[in-house]
C-alpha cells in the first residue's frame, strides 16, 4: 500500500491504487464533490467508526432489514452488509445523470410499446427480429395491448459504473422488478441516526418521497375516470428474497400488501378479500415474475398468481406495474442495441453511454470474444445477480476452456465486455479504511412522466479486489449522498 497517497489526501493508509475514488477524485485530477466531507472523514477516529458501524449493523438486523440467498437455505435472515462511509455525487454531475436515466427510460418505454404493436424498429432493421421474438421474456399475449401513457416500465433500475476516466456508463437495465430501493432509504435513515456529525449542514438531497412518488405514479396509470383508485402491492410471500422490501414499500405507499390468494377475478375485474368483504383493485405493483402471475395464461402450476388476472389486465380493468413482457428490455443482448434504440426513437445521442459490448450471437462478436477471452467479462444474457459470469483475467485455464465450449455451443446466450476499472470508495473493513469497488443503481419512477430518486443504491464489493457487487455474491451497500451545491 502506498502510504504517501493516503498522507497526501489526509487519510493515512488509504490508497485508491490508481482507481477513481468517489470521495477524493481520480488520478487524472477530477474535482472531488465535497471538501467539507473529506475534512470530516479525516477527523473520524477508526475505533469510534467501527463501534458505530457495529451498532448500525445490529439495528439493521433488529429492524428485519434482511434478504435471502436461495443457494444457502440455512441463511434465511441475512442483513445486506452496510458500510458507513457514504458515496458522494455532486449537484452538477447528478443533473446530467438524472437526465441520462430519464432519456433511457423514455426510450425503453417507446421500444416496448413498439415491439408489442407495429414492430417498426424490427422492420427498419435496427434490432434483429430473433432477438425479440425468441427472447424468453417476450410475451405474445401483450401484442396490441394499450397501456395508460404508454408506460411499460413504471419502476426502472439503471446500473451505472464509473471507469478510471471518471465517466459513468450504463452497465445494464433492470426493467422487470428492480429491487434495492428499500436499502437506499433505510441506509439514509441509519446514517442520519449514526453519523449526524458527518451529514450536518452539507446540502444533502432527500430520499424520503419515493413512496409518495410511486403511489402517485400508480394513480396516474390506473384505469381512467376513477376518483380514488385502489392500489395494492402483490408479493409472492414471506420466503421471497426481497420480502422485507415488499413490506417496506407497501408501508411507504400506504397500500395493502397482498398475496395471490388475497385477490380474485370476476367478470374481468379484480377484487381483494378483506375483513369487511370484497373491495375492487385498480392498480397492482407486482413483485411476481410474469410466469407466475396468472395460471390461466402462463404457468398453470403457479400457486402465487391470480387466475384470470391477465385477461382483466388486457381489457384495461386493472394496471400492472411493471407491465407484462418488460423483461425483453432486461436482456443483455438488447442492452447492446440501446444506443441505436435511443437514436431511433428520440433522435438523440445517449447522455450516458453503454459499456462497450460484443454480442456473441453475431459472428464478429463471437470471434472477438473467443480471441480475447482472457481479457473480457462474459455474461449470460438472461441471468441476473452476478450468476454465470466469467471474469477473464481472474479465471483459471480450466475455467476459460470450459467457458469457451459454452460460447461455441450457445453463442446467442452471451455477451462480452471489457473489464471496467470500477471506481472505489473508502470502506471500513476489519477496523481499517480501504478502497472497495462500487457501482450505482438509480431508480426511476414513471407514470405520466418520470422522476428519479436522488442518488440510488450504491453496491460495494466487500471482498478485496472483487468486482462483483451483487448481494447474492457477498456484496454490500452504502448510502449515496447527492449534494445540492
Coordinates of C-alpha atoms in Angstrom, one line a residue:
X1 CA 0.0 0.0 0.0
X2 CA 1.3 3.5 -0.9
X3 CA 1.2 5.4 2.4
X4 CA 2.3 8.6 0.6
X5 CA -1.1 8.7 -1.3
X6 CA -3.0 8.3 1.9
X7 CA -1.0 11.1 3.6
X8 CA -1.4 13.3 0.5
X9 CA -5.3 13.1 0.7
X10 CA -5.2 13.3 4.5
X11 CA -6.4 9.7 5.2
X12 CA -3.2 7.8 6.2
X13 CA -3.1 4.2 4.9
X14 CA -5.8 4.8 2.3
X15 CA -4.6 4.1 -1.3
X16 CA -7.1 4.1 -4.2
X17 CA -4.5 2.2 -6.2
X18 CA -5.0 4.2 -9.3
X19 CA -8.8 3.8 -9.5
X20 CA -11.1 6.8 -9.5
X21 CA -12.2 7.5 -5.9
X22 CA -15.8 8.6 -5.3
X23 CA -14.7 10.9 -2.5
X24 CA -11.2 12.1 -3.3
X25 CA -11.4 12.1 -7.1
X26 CA -9.3 10.4 -9.8
X27 CA -5.7 10.0 -10.9
X28 CA -6.5 12.4 -13.8
X29 CA -7.3 15.2 -11.3
X30 CA -11.1 15.1 -11.3
X31 CA -12.5 17.5 -8.8
X32 CA -13.9 15.9 -5.6
X33 CA -17.6 16.7 -4.9
X34 CA -17.2 18.0 -1.3
X35 CA -14.1 19.2 0.5
X36 CA -16.1 19.6 3.7
X37 CA -17.0 15.9 3.9
X38 CA -13.4 15.0 3.1
X39 CA -12.3 17.1 6.1
X40 CA -14.9 15.4 8.4
X41 CA -13.8 11.9 7.2
X42 CA -10.2 12.7 8.0
X43 CA -11.2 13.7 11.6
X44 CA -13.0 10.4 12.3
X45 CA -11.4 8.0 14.7
X46 CA -11.5 4.5 13.2
X47 CA -12.3 2.9 16.6
X48 CA -15.3 5.1 17.0
X49 CA -16.2 4.5 13.4
X50 CA -16.1 0.7 13.9
X51 CA -18.2 1.0 17.1
X52 CA -20.9 3.0 15.4
X53 CA -20.8 0.7 12.4
X54 CA -21.4 -2.3 14.5
X55 CA -24.3 -0.6 16.3
X56 CA -25.8 0.3 12.8
X57 CA -25.5 -3.4 11.7
X58 CA -27.2 -4.6 14.9
X59 CA -30.0 -2.1 14.3
X60 CA -30.5 -3.2 10.7
X61 CA -30.9 -6.8 11.8
X62 CA -33.2 -5.9 14.7
X63 CA -35.4 -3.9 12.2
X64 CA -35.6 -7.0 10.0
X65 CA -33.8 -5.4 7.0
X66 CA -32.8 -8.7 5.5
X67 CA -32.6 -10.6 2.3
X68 CA -32.4 -14.3 1.4
X69 CA -29.8 -16.1 -0.7
X70 CA -31.6 -19.1 -2.1
X71 CA -28.4 -21.2 -2.5
X72 CA -27.9 -21.0 1.2
X73 CA -31.1 -22.3 2.8
X74 CA -29.8 -22.1 6.3
X75 CA -29.2 -18.3 6.0
X76 CA -32.9 -17.2 5.7
X77 CA -32.3 -13.9 7.6
X78 CA -29.2 -12.1 6.4
X79 CA -28.6 -8.4 6.5
X80 CA -27.1 -6.7 3.5
X81 CA -23.6 -5.6 4.7
X82 CA -23.8 -1.9 5.2
X83 CA -20.7 0.4 5.0
X84 CA -21.0 3.6 6.9
X85 CA -18.7 5.8 4.7
X86 CA -21.0 7.4 2.1
X87 CA -20.6 7.7 -1.6
X88 CA -20.8 11.3 -2.9
X89 CA -22.3 12.7 -6.1
X90 CA -22.0 16.5 -6.9
X91 CA -25.0 18.5 -7.9
X92 CA -23.9 19.1 -11.5
X93 CA -23.0 15.5 -12.0
X94 CA -26.3 14.4 -10.7
X95 CA -28.2 16.7 -13.1
X96 CA -26.6 15.0 -16.0
X97 CA -27.1 11.6 -14.6
X98 CA -30.7 12.2 -13.9
X99 CA -31.3 13.4 -17.5
X100 CA -29.5 10.3 -18.8
X101 CA -31.6 7.9 -16.8
X102 CA -34.9 9.7 -17.9
X103 CA -33.7 9.5 -21.5
X104 CA -33.1 5.8 -21.3
X105 CA -36.4 5.0 -19.6
X106 CA -38.3 7.1 -22.2
X107 CA -36.6 5.1 -24.9
X108 CA -37.3 1.8 -23.2
X109 CA -41.0 2.5 -22.9
X110 CA -41.2 3.5 -26.6
X111 CA -39.3 0.4 -27.6
X112 CA -41.6 -1.9 -25.6
X113 CA -44.7 -0.3 -27.0
X114 CA -43.3 -0.7 -30.5
X115 CA -42.3 -4.4 -30.2
X116 CA -45.8 -5.2 -28.9
X117 CA -47.5 -3.2 -31.6
X118 CA -46.1 -2.2 -35.0
X119 CA -42.6 -3.5 -34.6
X120 CA -41.2 -0.7 -36.7
X121 CA -37.8 -1.0 -35.1
X122 CA -37.6 -4.6 -36.4
X123 CA -38.9 -3.8 -39.9
X124 CA -36.4 -0.9 -40.2
X125 CA -33.6 -3.3 -39.4
X126 CA -32.4 -1.5 -36.3
X127 CA -32.8 -4.5 -33.9
X128 CA -32.9 -8.1 -35.2
X129 CA -36.2 -9.9 -35.0
X130 CA -34.8 -13.0 -33.5
X131 CA -33.5 -11.0 -30.5
X132 CA -37.1 -10.1 -29.7
X133 CA -39.4 -12.9 -30.6
X134 CA -37.0 -15.6 -29.4
X135 CA -36.4 -13.8 -26.1
X136 CA -37.7 -15.9 -23.2
X137 CA -39.3 -12.8 -21.7
X138 CA -41.2 -11.8 -24.8
X139 CA -44.9 -12.2 -24.3
X140 CA -47.0 -12.6 -27.5
X141 CA -50.1 -12.1 -25.3
X142 CA -49.1 -8.4 -25.0
X143 CA -49.5 -7.8 -28.7
X144 CA -51.9 -4.9 -29.3
X145 CA -52.5 -4.3 -25.5
X146 CA -52.5 -0.5 -25.0
X147 CA -51.3 0.8 -21.6
X148 CA -52.0 4.2 -19.9
X149 CA -49.5 6.8 -21.0
X150 CA -47.6 4.1 -22.9
X151 CA -45.8 3.2 -19.7
X152 CA -44.4 -0.3 -19.5
X153 CA -41.5 0.3 -17.1
X154 CA -43.1 2.1 -14.1
X155 CA -40.0 1.3 -11.9
X156 CA -36.6 1.0 -13.5
X157 CA -33.2 0.5 -12.0
X158 CA -30.3 1.5 -14.3
X159 CA -27.0 0.1 -13.2
X160 CA -24.1 2.5 -13.7
X161 CA -20.4 2.1 -13.3
X162 CA -17.6 4.7 -13.3
X163 CA -14.3 3.9 -15.0
X164 CA -10.8 5.3 -14.5
X165 CA -11.6 8.2 -16.8
X166 CA -14.2 9.4 -14.3
X167 CA -17.2 8.9 -16.6
X168 CA -20.3 7.0 -15.8
X169 CA -21.5 4.3 -18.2
X170 CA -24.6 2.1 -18.2
X171 CA -23.8 -1.5 -17.3
X172 CA -27.3 -2.9 -17.6
X173 CA -31.0 -2.1 -17.4
X174 CA -33.4 -3.6 -14.8
X175 CA -36.9 -3.2 -16.2
X176 CA -38.8 -6.2 -14.7
X177 CA -38.8 -6.0 -10.9
X178 CA -35.7 -4.0 -9.8
X179 CA -35.0 -4.3 -6.1
X180 CA -33.0 -2.5 -3.6
X181 CA -34.7 0.8 -3.1
X182 CA -35.6 0.0 0.5
X183 CA -31.9 -0.2 1.3
X184 CA -31.4 3.3 -0.2
X185 CA -34.0 4.8 2.2
X186 CA -33.1 2.7 5.2
X187 CA -29.4 3.4 4.7
X188 CA -30.1 7.1 4.8
X189 CA -32.2 6.9 8.0
X190 CA -29.4 4.8 9.5
X191 CA -26.7 7.3 8.5
X192 CA -28.6 10.3 9.9
X193 CA -29.0 8.5 13.2
X194 CA -25.5 7.1 13.5
X195 CA -23.5 9.9 11.8
X196 CA -25.3 13.2 12.2
X197 CA -21.9 14.9 12.6
X198 CA -20.9 13.8 9.1
X199 CA -24.1 14.8 7.4
X200 CA -24.8 18.1 9.2
X201 CA -25.2 21.3 7.0
X202 CA -23.7 19.9 3.8
X203 CA -26.8 20.4 1.5
X204 CA -28.0 16.7 1.2
X205 CA -30.8 15.8 -1.2
X206 CA -33.6 13.9 0.5
X207 CA -34.8 10.4 -0.4
X208 CA -37.9 10.1 1.6
X209 CA -40.5 11.0 -1.1
X210 CA -40.0 7.7 -3.0
X211 CA -43.1 6.0 -1.6
X212 CA -45.3 9.0 -2.3
X213 CA -44.0 9.3 -5.8
X214 CA -44.6 5.6 -6.5
X215 CA -48.1 5.9 -5.2
X216 CA -48.8 8.9 -7.3
X217 CA -47.5 7.1 -10.4
X218 CA -49.7 4.1 -9.7
X219 CA -52.7 6.5 -9.5
X220 CA -51.7 8.1 -12.9
X221 CA -51.6 4.7 -14.7
X222 CA -54.7 3.3 -13.1
X223 CA -57.8 2.8 -15.3
X224 CA -59.3 6.3 -16.1
X225 CA -62.3 8.0 -14.5
X226 CA -61.5 6.8 -11.0
X227 CA -61.5 9.4 -8.3
X228 CA -59.5 7.3 -5.8
X229 CA -58.1 4.1 -7.4
X230 CA -57.2 1.3 -5.1
X231 CA -53.5 0.3 -5.3
X232 CA -52.0 -2.8 -3.8
X233 CA -48.6 -4.4 -3.7
X234 CA -48.6 -8.1 -4.8
X235 CA -45.9 -10.2 -3.2
X236 CA -45.1 -13.9 -3.6
X237 CA -44.8 -14.1 0.2
X238 CA -42.5 -14.4 3.1
X239 CA -40.0 -16.7 1.5
X240 CA -39.1 -14.3 -1.3
X241 CA -35.6 -12.8 -1.0
X242 CA -36.9 -9.3 -1.1
X243 CA -39.9 -9.7 1.2
X244 CA -38.6 -7.1 3.6
X245 CA -38.7 -4.6 0.7
X246 CA -42.3 -5.6 -0.2
X247 CA -43.4 -4.8 3.4
X248 CA -41.4 -1.6 3.3
X249 CA -42.8 -0.3 0.0
X250 CA -46.4 -1.1 0.9
X251 CA -45.9 0.9 4.1
X252 CA -44.3 3.8 2.3
X253 CA -47.1 3.9 -0.2
X254 CA -49.8 3.4 2.4
X255 CA -51.4 0.5 0.5
X256 CA -52.3 -3.1 1.3
X257 CA -49.6 -5.9 0.9
X258 CA -51.4 -8.9 -0.7
X259 CA -50.5 -12.3 -2.0
X260 CA -52.2 -14.1 -4.9
X261 CA -54.7 -15.9 -2.5
X262 CA -56.0 -12.5 -1.4
X263 CA -57.2 -11.5 -4.9
X264 CA -59.8 -12.9 -7.2
X265 CA -61.2 -12.0 -10.6
X266 CA -64.8 -11.8 -11.5
X267 CA -66.2 -10.6 -14.8
X268 CA -62.7 -9.5 -15.8
X269 CA -62.4 -7.2 -12.7
X270 CA -60.0 -7.7 -9.8
X271 CA -61.2 -7.8 -6.2
X272 CA -59.4 -8.0 -2.8
X273 CA -60.7 -10.1 0.0
X274 CA -60.9 -8.0 3.2
X275 CA -62.4 -8.5 6.7
X276 CA -65.2 -6.1 5.5
X277 CA -65.9 -8.1 2.3
X278 CA -64.6 -7.7 -1.2
X279 CA -63.1 -4.5 -2.4
X280 CA -62.2 -3.5 -6.1
X281 CA -58.5 -3.2 -7.0
X282 CA -57.4 -1.0 -9.9
X283 CA -53.6 -0.9 -9.8
X284 CA -51.1 -3.6 -8.7
X285 CA -47.4 -3.0 -8.1
X286 CA -46.4 -6.6 -8.5
X287 CA -43.2 -8.3 -7.3
X288 CA -44.0 -11.6 -9.0
X289 CA -42.5 -12.6 -12.3
X290 CA -44.6 -12.9 -15.4
X291 CA -44.6 -16.7 -15.4
X292 CA -46.3 -16.9 -12.0
X293 CA -48.9 -14.1 -12.4
X294 CA -51.8 -16.0 -13.8
X295 CA -52.0 -19.8 -14.1
X296 CA -54.7 -19.4 -16.8
X297 CA -52.3 -17.5 -19.1
X298 CA -48.8 -18.5 -18.1
X299 CA -47.6 -21.3 -15.9
X300 CA -50.6 -23.5 -14.9
X301 CA -48.8 -24.8 -11.9
X302 CA -48.4 -21.4 -10.3
X303 CA -49.7 -21.1 -6.8
X304 CA -48.6 -17.5 -6.5
X305 CA -50.7 -15.7 -9.0
X306 CA -54.3 -14.9 -9.6
X307 CA -56.4 -16.9 -12.1
X308 CA -57.9 -14.5 -14.8
X309 CA -55.6 -11.6 -13.9
X310 CA -54.1 -11.2 -17.3
X311 CA -57.5 -11.0 -19.1
X312 CA -58.6 -8.3 -16.7
X313 CA -55.3 -6.5 -17.4
X314 CA -55.5 -6.8 -21.2
X315 CA -59.0 -5.4 -21.1
X316 CA -57.8 -2.3 -19.2
X317 CA -59.7 -3.0 -16.0
X318 CA -56.5 -3.1 -13.9
X319 CA -53.0 -1.9 -14.3
X320 CA -49.9 -4.0 -13.6
X321 CA -46.6 -2.4 -12.8
X322 CA -44.2 -3.2 -14.2
X323 CA -46.1 -4.3 -17.4
X324 CA -46.1 -7.9 -18.5
X325 CA -43.3 -8.5 -21.0
X326 CA -40.9 -5.8 -19.9
X327 CA -38.2 -8.5 -19.4
X328 CA -37.2 -8.1 -23.0
X329 CA -35.7 -4.8 -22.1
X330 CA -33.7 -6.5 -19.3
X331 CA -31.9 -8.7 -21.9
X332 CA -28.2 -8.1 -22.1
X333 CA -28.2 -8.6 -25.8
X334 CA -30.9 -6.0 -26.3
X335 CA -28.9 -3.7 -24.0
X336 CA -26.1 -3.7 -26.6
X337 CA -28.6 -2.1 -29.1
X338 CA -29.7 0.7 -26.7
X339 CA -27.7 3.5 -28.3
X340 CA -29.4 2.7 -31.6
X341 CA -32.8 2.4 -29.8
X342 CA -32.3 5.9 -28.3
X343 CA -31.3 7.3 -31.6
X344 CA -34.2 5.6 -33.4
X345 CA -37.0 6.8 -31.1
X346 CA -35.6 10.1 -29.8
X347 CA -33.1 11.2 -32.5
X348 CA -30.6 11.8 -29.7
X349 CA -27.2 10.6 -28.7
X350 CA -27.2 8.7 -25.3
X351 CA -26.5 11.1 -22.5
X352 CA -24.9 8.2 -20.6
X353 CA -23.1 5.8 -22.9
X354 CA -23.1 2.0 -22.8
X355 CA -20.1 0.0 -21.7
X356 CA -18.6 -1.4 -25.0
X357 CA -20.4 -4.6 -25.7
X358 CA -19.9 -7.5 -28.1
X359 CA -22.9 -9.7 -29.0
X360 CA -21.7 -13.3 -29.2
X361 CA -24.7 -14.3 -31.2
X362 CA -23.2 -12.3 -34.1
X363 CA -20.3 -13.8 -35.9
X364 CA -18.0 -10.8 -35.4
X365 CA -18.8 -10.5 -31.7
X366 CA -18.2 -14.2 -31.1
X367 CA -14.9 -14.2 -32.9
X368 CA -13.7 -11.2 -30.9
X369 CA -14.8 -12.8 -27.6
X370 CA -13.1 -16.1 -28.3
X371 CA -9.9 -14.4 -29.4
X372 CA -9.8 -12.2 -26.3
X373 CA -11.5 -14.3 -23.7
X374 CA -8.7 -13.9 -21.1
X375 CA -9.3 -10.1 -21.1
X376 CA -13.1 -9.9 -21.1
X377 CA -16.1 -10.2 -18.8
X378 CA -18.6 -12.6 -20.4
X379 CA -22.2 -12.7 -19.2
X380 CA -25.2 -14.9 -20.0
X381 CA -27.9 -12.6 -21.4
X382 CA -30.8 -13.8 -19.3
X383 CA -29.2 -14.1 -15.9
X384 CA -29.1 -11.5 -13.0
X385 CA -27.5 -11.3 -9.6
X386 CA -24.0 -11.9 -10.9
X387 CA -24.6 -15.6 -11.7
X388 CA -22.9 -17.3 -14.6
X389 CA -20.3 -14.6 -15.2
X390 CA -16.8 -15.2 -16.4
X391 CA -14.2 -12.6 -15.5
X392 CA -11.4 -13.5 -17.9
X393 CA -8.4 -12.0 -16.1
X394 CA -9.4 -13.8 -12.8
X395 CA -10.3 -17.2 -14.4
X396 CA -8.1 -20.3 -14.5
X397 CA -7.1 -22.0 -17.7
X398 CA -9.6 -24.7 -17.0
X399 CA -12.4 -22.2 -16.4
X400 CA -11.5 -20.4 -19.6
X401 CA -11.5 -23.7 -21.6
X402 CA -15.0 -24.7 -20.2
X403 CA -16.4 -21.3 -20.9
X404 CA -15.0 -21.4 -24.5
X405 CA -17.0 -24.5 -25.1
X406 CA -20.2 -22.9 -23.6
X407 CA -19.7 -20.0 -26.0
X408 CA -19.4 -22.2 -29.0
X409 CA -22.3 -24.4 -28.0
X410 CA -24.8 -21.5 -27.4
X411 CA -23.3 -18.1 -28.6
X412 CA -26.7 -16.4 -28.6
X413 CA -26.8 -16.7 -24.8
X414 CA -23.8 -14.5 -24.2
X415 CA -22.3 -11.0 -24.5
X416 CA -18.8 -9.8 -23.6
X417 CA -17.5 -6.6 -22.3
X418 CA -14.0 -5.2 -21.4
X419 CA -13.1 -5.4 -17.7
X420 CA -14.0 -1.9 -16.3
X421 CA -11.7 -0.4 -13.8
X422 CA -14.6 0.2 -11.4
X423 CA -14.3 3.3 -9.2
X424 CA -13.6 2.8 -5.5
X425 CA -14.9 4.3 -2.3
X426 CA -13.3 4.4 1.2
X427 CA -14.8 1.4 3.0
X428 CA -14.5 0.3 6.6
X429 CA -13.2 -3.3 6.6
X430 CA -11.9 -5.0 9.8
X431 CA -11.3 -1.7 11.5
X432 CA -9.3 -0.2 8.6
X433 CA -10.4 2.2 5.8
X434 CA -9.6 0.5 2.5
X435 CA -10.7 1.1 -1.2
X436 CA -13.6 -1.2 -2.4
X437 CA -15.1 -1.2 -5.9
X438 CA -18.7 0.2 -6.2
X439 CA -21.5 0.6 -8.8
X440 CA -24.7 2.7 -8.6
X441 CA -28.4 1.8 -9.3
X442 CA -30.5 5.0 -9.6
X443 CA -34.3 4.3 -9.5
X444 CA -36.7 6.0 -11.9
X445 CA -40.5 6.0 -11.4
X446 CA -42.7 6.6 -14.4
X447 CA -46.4 7.3 -14.5
X448 CA -47.5 10.2 -16.8
X449 CA -43.8 11.3 -16.7
X450 CA -40.6 10.3 -15.0
X451 CA -38.9 11.1 -11.6
X452 CA -35.5 9.9 -10.5
X453 CA -34.8 9.2 -6.8
X454 CA -31.7 11.4 -5.9
X455 CA -28.8 9.0 -5.6
X456 CA -29.7 5.4 -5.7
X457 CA -28.3 2.1 -4.4
X458 CA -24.5 2.1 -4.2
X459 CA -23.4 -1.5 -4.1
X460 CA -20.0 -2.3 -2.8
X461 CA -17.7 -5.4 -3.3
X462 CA -16.7 -6.1 0.2
X463 CA -14.1 -8.7 -0.8
X464 CA -10.7 -7.0 -1.5
X465 CA -10.1 -6.8 -5.3
X466 CA -13.5 -8.2 -6.2
X467 CA -15.5 -6.5 -9.0
X468 CA -18.7 -8.4 -8.1
X469 CA -21.0 -6.1 -6.1
X470 CA -24.2 -8.2 -6.1
X471 CA -25.7 -9.0 -2.7
X472 CA -26.2 -12.6 -3.7
X473 CA -22.4 -12.8 -4.3
X474 CA -21.4 -11.2 -0.9
X475 CA -21.6 -7.5 -1.8
X476 CA -22.9 -4.8 0.5
X477 CA -24.3 -1.3 0.2
X478 CA -23.5 2.3 1.1
X479 CA -25.6 5.5 1.5
X480 CA -25.5 7.6 -1.7
X481 CA -25.3 11.3 -1.0
X482 CA -26.4 13.7 -3.7
X483 CA -25.3 17.2 -2.8
X484 CA -27.3 20.3 -3.6
X485 CA -24.3 22.5 -4.4

